[in-house]
Amino acid sequence: AWNSSTKTATLIREYMPACHRILNGLAAGIVEGDKHEDDLVAARFELEEECHLGGGTWHRLTEEGISVPMDKYVVTEVTP
């Protein structure tokens, strides 16, 4: 979540099972067909649920129909 007034972003700390670490990241969630009518509704719900934030003006960061996959159960770090 980006606050355009204060020019700050909201990050959450959560446990990532794949790498067994607590990491900072953006609020994220899954679009559930039986619970959310579209991705904007899902995004608002997740932000409210995980960060206790709501309202404001929403701006799409990707093209319509494009999502950025994130999976906290997959190891994404590079190990030498």
mmCIF file with all atom_site columns, N, CA, C and O in Angstrom, residues 23-60:
data_model
loop_
_atom_site.group_PDB
_atom_site.id
_atom_site.type_symbol
_atom_site.label_atom_id
_atom_site.label_alt_id
_atom_site.label_comp_id
_atom_site.label_asym_id
_atom_site.label_entity_id
_atom_site.label_seq_id
_atom_site.pdbx_PDB_ins_code
_atom_site.Cartn_x
_atom_site.Cartn_y
_atom_site.Cartn_z
_atom_site.occupancy
_atom_site.B_iso_or_equiv
_atom_site.pdbx_formal_charge
_atom_site.auth_seq_id
_atom_site.auth_comp_id
_atom_site.auth_asym_id
_atom_site.auth_atom_id
_atom_site.pdbx_PDB_model_num
ATOM 1   N N  . LEU A 1 23 ? 10.111  -12.477 6.714   1.00 0.00 ? 23 LEU A N  1
ATOM 2   C CA . LEU A 1 23 ? 10.537  -11.503 5.716   1.00 0.00 ? 23 LEU A CA 1
ATOM 3   C C  . LEU A 1 23 ? 9.544   -10.361 5.614   1.00 0.00 ? 23 LEU A C  1
ATOM 4   O O  . LEU A 1 23 ? 8.369   -10.505 5.959   1.00 0.00 ? 23 LEU A O  1
ATOM 5   N N  . ASN A 1 24 ? 10.017  -9.216  5.135   1.00 0.00 ? 24 ASN A N  1
ATOM 6   C CA . ASN A 1 24 ? 9.144   -8.078  4.845   1.00 0.00 ? 24 ASN A CA 1
ATOM 7   C C  . ASN A 1 24 ? 8.642   -8.200  3.418   1.00 0.00 ? 24 ASN A C  1
ATOM 8   O O  . ASN A 1 24 ? 9.366   -8.668  2.539   1.00 0.00 ? 24 ASN A O  1
ATOM 9   N N  . GLY A 1 25 ? 7.418   -7.787  3.200   1.00 0.00 ? 25 GLY A N  1
ATOM 10  C CA . GLY A 1 25 ? 6.865   -7.834  1.854   1.00 0.00 ? 25 GLY A CA 1
ATOM 11  C C  . GLY A 1 25 ? 5.566   -7.069  1.778   1.00 0.00 ? 25 GLY A C  1
ATOM 12  O O  . GLY A 1 25 ? 5.104   -6.474  2.748   1.00 0.00 ? 25 GLY A O  1
ATOM 13  N N  . LEU A 1 26 ? 4.990   -7.079  0.606   1.00 0.00 ? 26 LEU A N  1
ATOM 14  C CA . LEU A 1 26 ? 3.713   -6.422  0.372   1.00 0.00 ? 26 LEU A CA 1
ATOM 15  C C  . LEU A 1 26 ? 2.568   -7.342  0.760   1.00 0.00 ? 26 LEU A C  1
ATOM 16  O O  . LEU A 1 26 ? 2.705   -8.564  0.699   1.00 0.00 ? 26 LEU A O  1
ATOM 17  N N  . ALA A 1 27 ? 1.457   -6.761  1.151   1.00 0.00 ? 27 ALA A N  1
ATOM 18  C CA . ALA A 1 27 ? 0.267   -7.555  1.419   1.00 0.00 ? 27 ALA A CA 1
ATOM 19  C C  . ALA A 1 27 ? -0.116  -8.268  0.134   1.00 0.00 ? 27 ALA A C  1
ATOM 20  O O  . ALA A 1 27 ? -0.075  -7.687  -0.943  1.00 0.00 ? 27 ALA A O  1
ATOM 21  N N  . ALA A 1 28 ? -0.445  -9.531  0.244   1.00 0.00 ? 28 ALA A N  1
ATOM 22  C CA . ALA A 1 28 ? -0.794  -10.316 -0.940  1.00 0.00 ? 28 ALA A CA 1
ATOM 23  C C  . ALA A 1 28 ? -1.887  -11.305 -0.575  1.00 0.00 ? 28 ALA A C  1
ATOM 24  O O  . ALA A 1 28 ? -2.108  -11.603 0.593   1.00 0.00 ? 28 ALA A O  1
ATOM 25  N N  . GLY A 1 29 ? -2.544  -11.806 -1.574  1.00 0.00 ? 29 GLY A N  1
ATOM 26  C CA . GLY A 1 29 ? -3.595  -12.779 -1.330  1.00 0.00 ? 29 GLY A CA 1
ATOM 27  C C  . GLY A 1 29 ? -4.020  -13.447 -2.609  1.00 0.00 ? 29 GLY A C  1
ATOM 28  O O  . GLY A 1 29 ? -3.434  -13.243 -3.666  1.00 0.00 ? 29 GLY A O  1
ATOM 29  N N  . ILE A 1 30 ? -5.054  -14.235 -2.502  1.00 0.00 ? 30 ILE A N  1
ATOM 30  C CA . ILE A 1 30 ? -5.569  -15.004 -3.625  1.00 0.00 ? 30 ILE A CA 1
ATOM 31  C C  . ILE A 1 30 ? -6.956  -14.490 -3.982  1.00 0.00 ? 30 ILE A C  1
ATOM 32  O O  . ILE A 1 30 ? -7.758  -14.199 -3.097  1.00 0.00 ? 30 ILE A O  1
ATOM 33  N N  . VAL A 1 31 ? -7.237  -14.394 -5.279  1.00 0.00 ? 31 VAL A N  1
ATOM 34  C CA . VAL A 1 31 ? -8.585  -14.046 -5.730  1.00 0.00 ? 31 VAL A CA 1
ATOM 35  C C  . VAL A 1 31 ? -9.403  -15.335 -5.664  1.00 0.00 ? 31 VAL A C  1
ATOM 36  O O  . VAL A 1 31 ? -9.135  -16.286 -6.386  1.00 0.00 ? 31 VAL A O  1
ATOM 37  N N  . GLU A 1 32 ? -10.363 -15.359 -4.757  1.00 0.00 ? 32 GLU A N  1
ATOM 38  C CA . GLU A 1 32 ? -11.217 -16.530 -4.584  1.00 0.00 ? 32 GLU A CA 1
ATOM 39  C C  . GLU A 1 32 ? -12.569 -16.245 -5.223  1.00 0.00 ? 32 GLU A C  1
ATOM 40  O O  . GLU A 1 32 ? -13.269 -15.326 -4.812  1.00 0.00 ? 32 GLU A O  1
ATOM 41  N N  . GLY A 1 33 ? -12.920 -17.029 -6.219  1.00 0.00 ? 33 GLY A N  1
ATOM 42  C CA . GLY A 1 33 ? -14.152 -16.817 -6.983  1.00 0.00 ? 33 GLY A CA 1
ATOM 43  C C  . GLY A 1 33 ? -15.412 -16.762 -6.143  1.00 0.00 ? 33 GLY A C  1
ATOM 44  O O  . GLY A 1 33 ? -16.322 -15.979 -6.420  1.00 0.00 ? 33 GLY A O  1
ATOM 45  N N  . ASP A 1 34 ? -15.493 -17.574 -5.089  1.00 0.00 ? 34 ASP A N  1
ATOM 46  C CA . ASP A 1 34 ? -16.700 -17.601 -4.259  1.00 0.00 ? 34 ASP A CA 1
ATOM 47  C C  . ASP A 1 34 ? -16.734 -16.466 -3.238  1.00 0.00 ? 34 ASP A C  1
ATOM 48  O O  . ASP A 1 34 ? -17.759 -16.206 -2.619  1.00 0.00 ? 34 ASP A O  1
ATOM 49  N N  . LYS A 1 35 ? -15.619 -15.756 -3.082  1.00 0.00 ? 35 LYS A N  1
ATOM 50  C CA . LYS A 1 35 ? -15.508 -14.717 -2.062  1.00 0.00 ? 35 LYS A CA 1
ATOM 51  C C  . LYS A 1 35 ? -15.329 -13.323 -2.668  1.00 0.00 ? 35 LYS A C  1
ATOM 52  O O  . LYS A 1 35 ? -15.795 -12.337 -2.109  1.00 0.00 ? 35 LYS A O  1
ATOM 53  N N  . HIS A 1 36 ? -14.641 -13.237 -3.817  1.00 0.00 ? 36 HIS A N  1
ATOM 54  C CA . HIS A 1 36 ? -14.327 -11.957 -4.450  1.00 0.00 ? 36 HIS A CA 1
ATOM 55  C C  . HIS A 1 36 ? -14.874 -11.936 -5.872  1.00 0.00 ? 36 HIS A C  1
ATOM 56  O O  . HIS A 1 36 ? -14.666 -12.885 -6.613  1.00 0.00 ? 36 HIS A O  1
ATOM 57  N N  . GLU A 1 37 ? -15.524 -10.847 -6.224  1.00 0.00 ? 37 GLU A N  1
ATOM 58  C CA . GLU A 1 37 ? -16.071 -10.770 -7.589  1.00 0.00 ? 37 GLU A CA 1
ATOM 59  C C  . GLU A 1 37 ? -15.015 -10.419 -8.630  1.00 0.00 ? 37 GLU A C  1
ATOM 60  O O  . GLU A 1 37 ? -15.174 -10.724 -9.798  1.00 0.00 ? 37 GLU A O  1
ATOM 61  N N  . ASP A 1 38 ? -13.908 -9.778  -8.204  1.00 0.00 ? 38 ASP A N  1
ATOM 62  C CA . ASP A 1 38 ? -12.818 -9.476  -9.134  1.00 0.00 ? 38 ASP A CA 1
ATOM 63  C C  . ASP A 1 38 ? -11.540 -9.190  -8.354  1.00 0.00 ? 38 ASP A C  1
ATOM 64  O O  . ASP A 1 38 ? -11.523 -9.222  -7.127  1.00 0.00 ? 38 ASP A O  1
ATOM 65  N N  . ASP A 1 39 ? -10.450 -8.911  -9.084  1.00 0.00 ? 39 ASP A N  1
ATOM 66  C CA . ASP A 1 39 ? -9.156  -8.721  -8.418  1.00 0.00 ? 39 ASP A CA 1
ATOM 67  C C  . ASP A 1 39 ? -9.091  -7.460  -7.570  1.00 0.00 ? 39 ASP A C  1
ATOM 68  O O  . ASP A 1 39 ? -8.400  -7.426  -6.555  1.00 0.00 ? 39 ASP A O  1
ATOM 69  N N  . LEU A 1 40 ? -9.820  -6.421  -7.920  1.00 0.00 ? 40 LEU A N  1
ATOM 70  C CA . LEU A 1 40 ? -9.831  -5.203  -7.105  1.00 0.00 ? 40 LEU A CA 1
ATOM 71  C C  . LEU A 1 40 ? -10.496 -5.463  -5.755  1.00 0.00 ? 40 LEU A C  1
ATOM 72  O O  . LEU A 1 40 ? -9.994  -5.035  -4.711  1.00 0.00 ? 40 LEU A O  1
ATOM 73  N N  . VAL A 1 41 ? -11.595 -6.180  -5.762  1.00 0.00 ? 41 VAL A N  1
ATOM 74  C CA . VAL A 1 41 ? -12.270 -6.534  -4.508  1.00 0.00 ? 41 VAL A CA 1
ATOM 75  C C  . VAL A 1 41 ? -11.340 -7.387  -3.646  1.00 0.00 ? 41 VAL A C  1
ATOM 76  O O  . VAL A 1 41 ? -11.230 -7.178  -2.438  1.00 0.00 ? 41 VAL A O  1
ATOM 77  N N  . ALA A 1 42 ? -10.643 -8.333  -4.263  1.00 0.00 ? 42 ALA A N  1
ATOM 78  C CA . ALA A 1 42 ? -9.703  -9.181  -3.524  1.00 0.00 ? 42 ALA A CA 1
ATOM 79  C C  . ALA A 1 42 ? -8.578  -8.342  -2.921  1.00 0.00 ? 42 ALA A C  1
ATOM 80  O O  . ALA A 1 42 ? -8.189  -8.542  -1.770  1.00 0.00 ? 42 ALA A O  1
ATOM 81  N N  . ALA A 1 43 ? -8.041  -7.396  -3.692  1.00 0.00 ? 43 ALA A N  1
ATOM 82  C CA . ALA A 1 43 ? -6.950  -6.544  -3.208  1.00 0.00 ? 43 ALA A CA 1
ATOM 83  C C  . ALA A 1 43 ? -7.408  -5.701  -2.021  1.00 0.00 ? 43 ALA A C  1
ATOM 84  O O  . ALA A 1 43 ? -6.701  -5.597  -1.009  1.00 0.00 ? 43 ALA A O  1
ATOM 85  N N  . ARG A 1 44 ? -8.589  -5.113  -2.123  1.00 0.00 ? 44 ARG A N  1
ATOM 86  C CA . ARG A 1 44 ? -9.115  -4.311  -1.007  1.00 0.00 ? 44 ARG A CA 1
ATOM 87  C C  . ARG A 1 44 ? -9.307  -5.175  0.246   1.00 0.00 ? 44 ARG A C  1
ATOM 88  O O  . ARG A 1 44 ? -8.981  -4.768  1.356   1.00 0.00 ? 44 ARG A O  1
ATOM 89  N N  . PHE A 1 45 ? -9.832  -6.373  0.047   1.00 0.00 ? 45 PHE A N  1
ATOM 90  C CA . PHE A 1 45 ? -10.068 -7.290  1.164   1.00 0.00 ? 45 PHE A CA 1
ATOM 91  C C  . PHE A 1 45 ? -8.752  -7.667  1.836   1.00 0.00 ? 45 PHE A C  1
ATOM 92  O O  . PHE A 1 45 ? -8.642  -7.622  3.063   1.00 0.00 ? 45 PHE A O  1
ATOM 93  N N  . GLU A 1 46 ? -7.742  -8.036  1.057   1.00 0.00 ? 46 GLU A N  1
ATOM 94  C CA . GLU A 1 46 ? -6.457  -8.444  1.615   1.00 0.00 ? 46 GLU A CA 1
ATOM 95  C C  . GLU A 1 46 ? -5.769  -7.300  2.353   1.00 0.00 ? 46 GLU A C  1
ATOM 96  O O  . GLU A 1 46 ? -5.178  -7.498  3.410   1.00 0.00 ? 46 GLU A O  1
ATOM 97  N N  . LEU A 1 47 ? -5.822  -6.085  1.795   1.00 0.00 ? 47 LEU A N  1
ATOM 98  C CA . LEU A 1 47 ? -5.205  -4.944  2.451   1.00 0.00 ? 47 LEU A CA 1
ATOM 99  C C  . LEU A 1 47 ? -5.885  -4.642  3.782   1.00 0.00 ? 47 LEU A C  1
ATOM 100 O O  . LEU A 1 47 ? -5.225  -4.366  4.781   1.00 0.00 ? 47 LEU A O  1
ATOM 101 N N  . GLU A 1 48 ? -7.195  -4.743  3.802   1.00 0.00 ? 48 GLU A N  1
ATOM 102 C CA . GLU A 1 48 ? -7.948  -4.535  5.040   1.00 0.00 ? 48 GLU A CA 1
ATOM 103 C C  . GLU A 1 48 ? -7.607  -5.627  6.057   1.00 0.00 ? 48 GLU A C  1
ATOM 104 O O  . GLU A 1 48 ? -7.350  -5.350  7.221   1.00 0.00 ? 48 GLU A O  1
ATOM 105 N N  . GLU A 1 49 ? -7.585  -6.868  5.592   1.00 0.00 ? 49 GLU A N  1
ATOM 106 C CA . GLU A 1 49 ? -7.348  -8.008  6.476   1.00 0.00 ? 49 GLU A CA 1
ATOM 107 C C  . GLU A 1 49 ? -5.916  -8.036  7.029   1.00 0.00 ? 49 GLU A C  1
ATOM 108 O O  . GLU A 1 49 ? -5.708  -8.232  8.218   1.00 0.00 ? 49 GLU A O  1
ATOM 109 N N  . GLU A 1 50 ? -4.922  -7.831  6.175   1.00 0.00 ? 50 GLU A N  1
ATOM 110 C CA . GLU A 1 50 ? -3.535  -7.974  6.597   1.00 0.00 ? 50 GLU A CA 1
ATOM 111 C C  . GLU A 1 50 ? -2.921  -6.711  7.190   1.00 0.00 ? 50 GLU A C  1
ATOM 112 O O  . GLU A 1 50 ? -2.051  -6.791  8.035   1.00 0.00 ? 50 GLU A O  1
ATOM 113 N N  . CYS A 1 51 ? -3.356  -5.535  6.719   1.00 0.00 ? 51 CYS A N  1
ATOM 114 C CA . CYS A 1 51 ? -2.717  -4.281  7.156   1.00 0.00 ? 51 CYS A CA 1
ATOM 115 C C  . CYS A 1 51 ? -3.654  -3.362  7.914   1.00 0.00 ? 51 CYS A C  1
ATOM 116 O O  . CYS A 1 51 ? -3.235  -2.300  8.371   1.00 0.00 ? 51 CYS A O  1
ATOM 117 N N  . HIS A 1 52 ? -4.923  -3.724  7.994   1.00 0.00 ? 52 HIS A N  1
ATOM 118 C CA . HIS A 1 52 ? -5.932  -2.880  8.643   1.00 0.00 ? 52 HIS A CA 1
ATOM 119 C C  . HIS A 1 52 ? -5.997  -1.504  7.986   1.00 0.00 ? 52 HIS A C  1
ATOM 120 O O  . HIS A 1 52 ? -6.115  -0.485  8.663   1.00 0.00 ? 52 HIS A O  1
ATOM 121 N N  . LEU A 1 53 ? -5.883  -1.485  6.653   1.00 0.00 ? 53 LEU A N  1
ATOM 122 C CA . LEU A 1 53 ? -5.969  -0.246  5.882   1.00 0.00 ? 53 LEU A CA 1
ATOM 123 C C  . LEU A 1 53 ? -7.149  -0.331  4.924   1.00 0.00 ? 53 LEU A C  1
ATOM 124 O O  . LEU A 1 53 ? -7.501  -1.401  4.438   1.00 0.00 ? 53 LEU A O  1
ATOM 125 N N  . GLY A 1 54 ? -7.729  0.810   4.622   1.00 0.00 ? 54 GLY A N  1
ATOM 126 C CA . GLY A 1 54 ? -8.844  0.835   3.684   1.00 0.00 ? 54 GLY A CA 1
ATOM 127 C C  . GLY A 1 54 ? -9.048  2.227   3.137   1.00 0.00 ? 54 GLY A C  1
ATOM 128 O O  . GLY A 1 54 ? -8.399  3.191   3.563   1.00 0.00 ? 54 GLY A O  1
ATOM 129 N N  . GLY A 1 55 ? -9.933  2.323   2.171   1.00 0.00 ? 55 GLY A N  1
ATOM 130 C CA . GLY A 1 55 ? -10.253 3.621   1.588   1.00 0.00 ? 55 GLY A CA 1
ATOM 131 C C  . GLY A 1 55 ? -9.195  4.111   0.636   1.00 0.00 ? 55 GLY A C  1
ATOM 132 O O  . GLY A 1 55 ? -8.335  3.370   0.183   1.00 0.00 ? 55 GLY A O  1
ATOM 133 N N  . GLY A 1 56 ? -9.263  5.394   0.329   1.00 0.00 ? 56 GLY A N  1
ATOM 134 C CA . GLY A 1 56 ? -8.268  5.990   -0.555  1.00 0.00 ? 56 GLY A CA 1
ATOM 135 C C  . GLY A 1 56 ? -8.557  5.739   -2.021  1.00 0.00 ? 56 GLY A C  1
ATOM 136 O O  . GLY A 1 56 ? -9.548  5.131   -2.395  1.00 0.00 ? 56 GLY A O  1
ATOM 137 N N  . THR A 1 57 ? -7.670  6.206   -2.844  1.00 0.00 ? 57 THR A N  1
ATOM 138 C CA . THR A 1 57 ? -7.782  6.028   -4.286  1.00 0.00 ? 57 THR A CA 1
ATOM 139 C C  . THR A 1 57 ? -6.901  4.868   -4.710  1.00 0.00 ? 57 THR A C  1
ATOM 140 O O  . THR A 1 57 ? -5.745  4.781   -4.306  1.00 0.00 ? 57 THR A O  1
ATOM 141 N N  . TRP A 1 58 ? -7.445  3.989   -5.536  1.00 0.00 ? 58 TRP A N  1
ATOM 142 C CA . TRP A 1 58 ? -6.721  2.812   -5.994  1.00 0.00 ? 58 TRP A CA 1
ATOM 143 C C  . TRP A 1 58 ? -6.229  3.030   -7.415  1.00 0.00 ? 58 TRP A C  1
ATOM 144 O O  . TRP A 1 58 ? -6.958  3.533   -8.262  1.00 0.00 ? 58 TRP A O  1
ATOM 145 N N  . HIS A 1 59 ? -4.988  2.624   -7.673  1.00 0.00 ? 59 HIS A N  1
ATOM 146 C CA . HIS A 1 59 ? -4.404  2.722   -9.006  1.00 0.00 ? 59 HIS A CA 1
ATOM 147 C C  . HIS A 1 59 ? -3.881  1.347   -9.403  1.00 0.00 ? 59 HIS A C  1
ATOM 148 O O  . HIS A 1 59 ? -3.127  0.729   -8.651  1.00 0.00 ? 59 HIS A O  1
ATOM 149 N N  . ARG A 1 60 ? -4.264  0.904   -10.584 1.00 0.00 ? 60 ARG A N  1
ATOM 150 C CA . ARG A 1 60 ? -3.793  -0.393  -11.085 1.00 0.00 ? 60 ARG A CA 1
ATOM 151 C C  . ARG A 1 60 ? -2.318  -0.279  -11.424 1.00 0.00 ? 60 ARG A C  1
ATOM 152 O O  . ARG A 1 60 ? -1.886  0.659   -12.071 1.00 0.00 ? 60 ARG A O  1
#
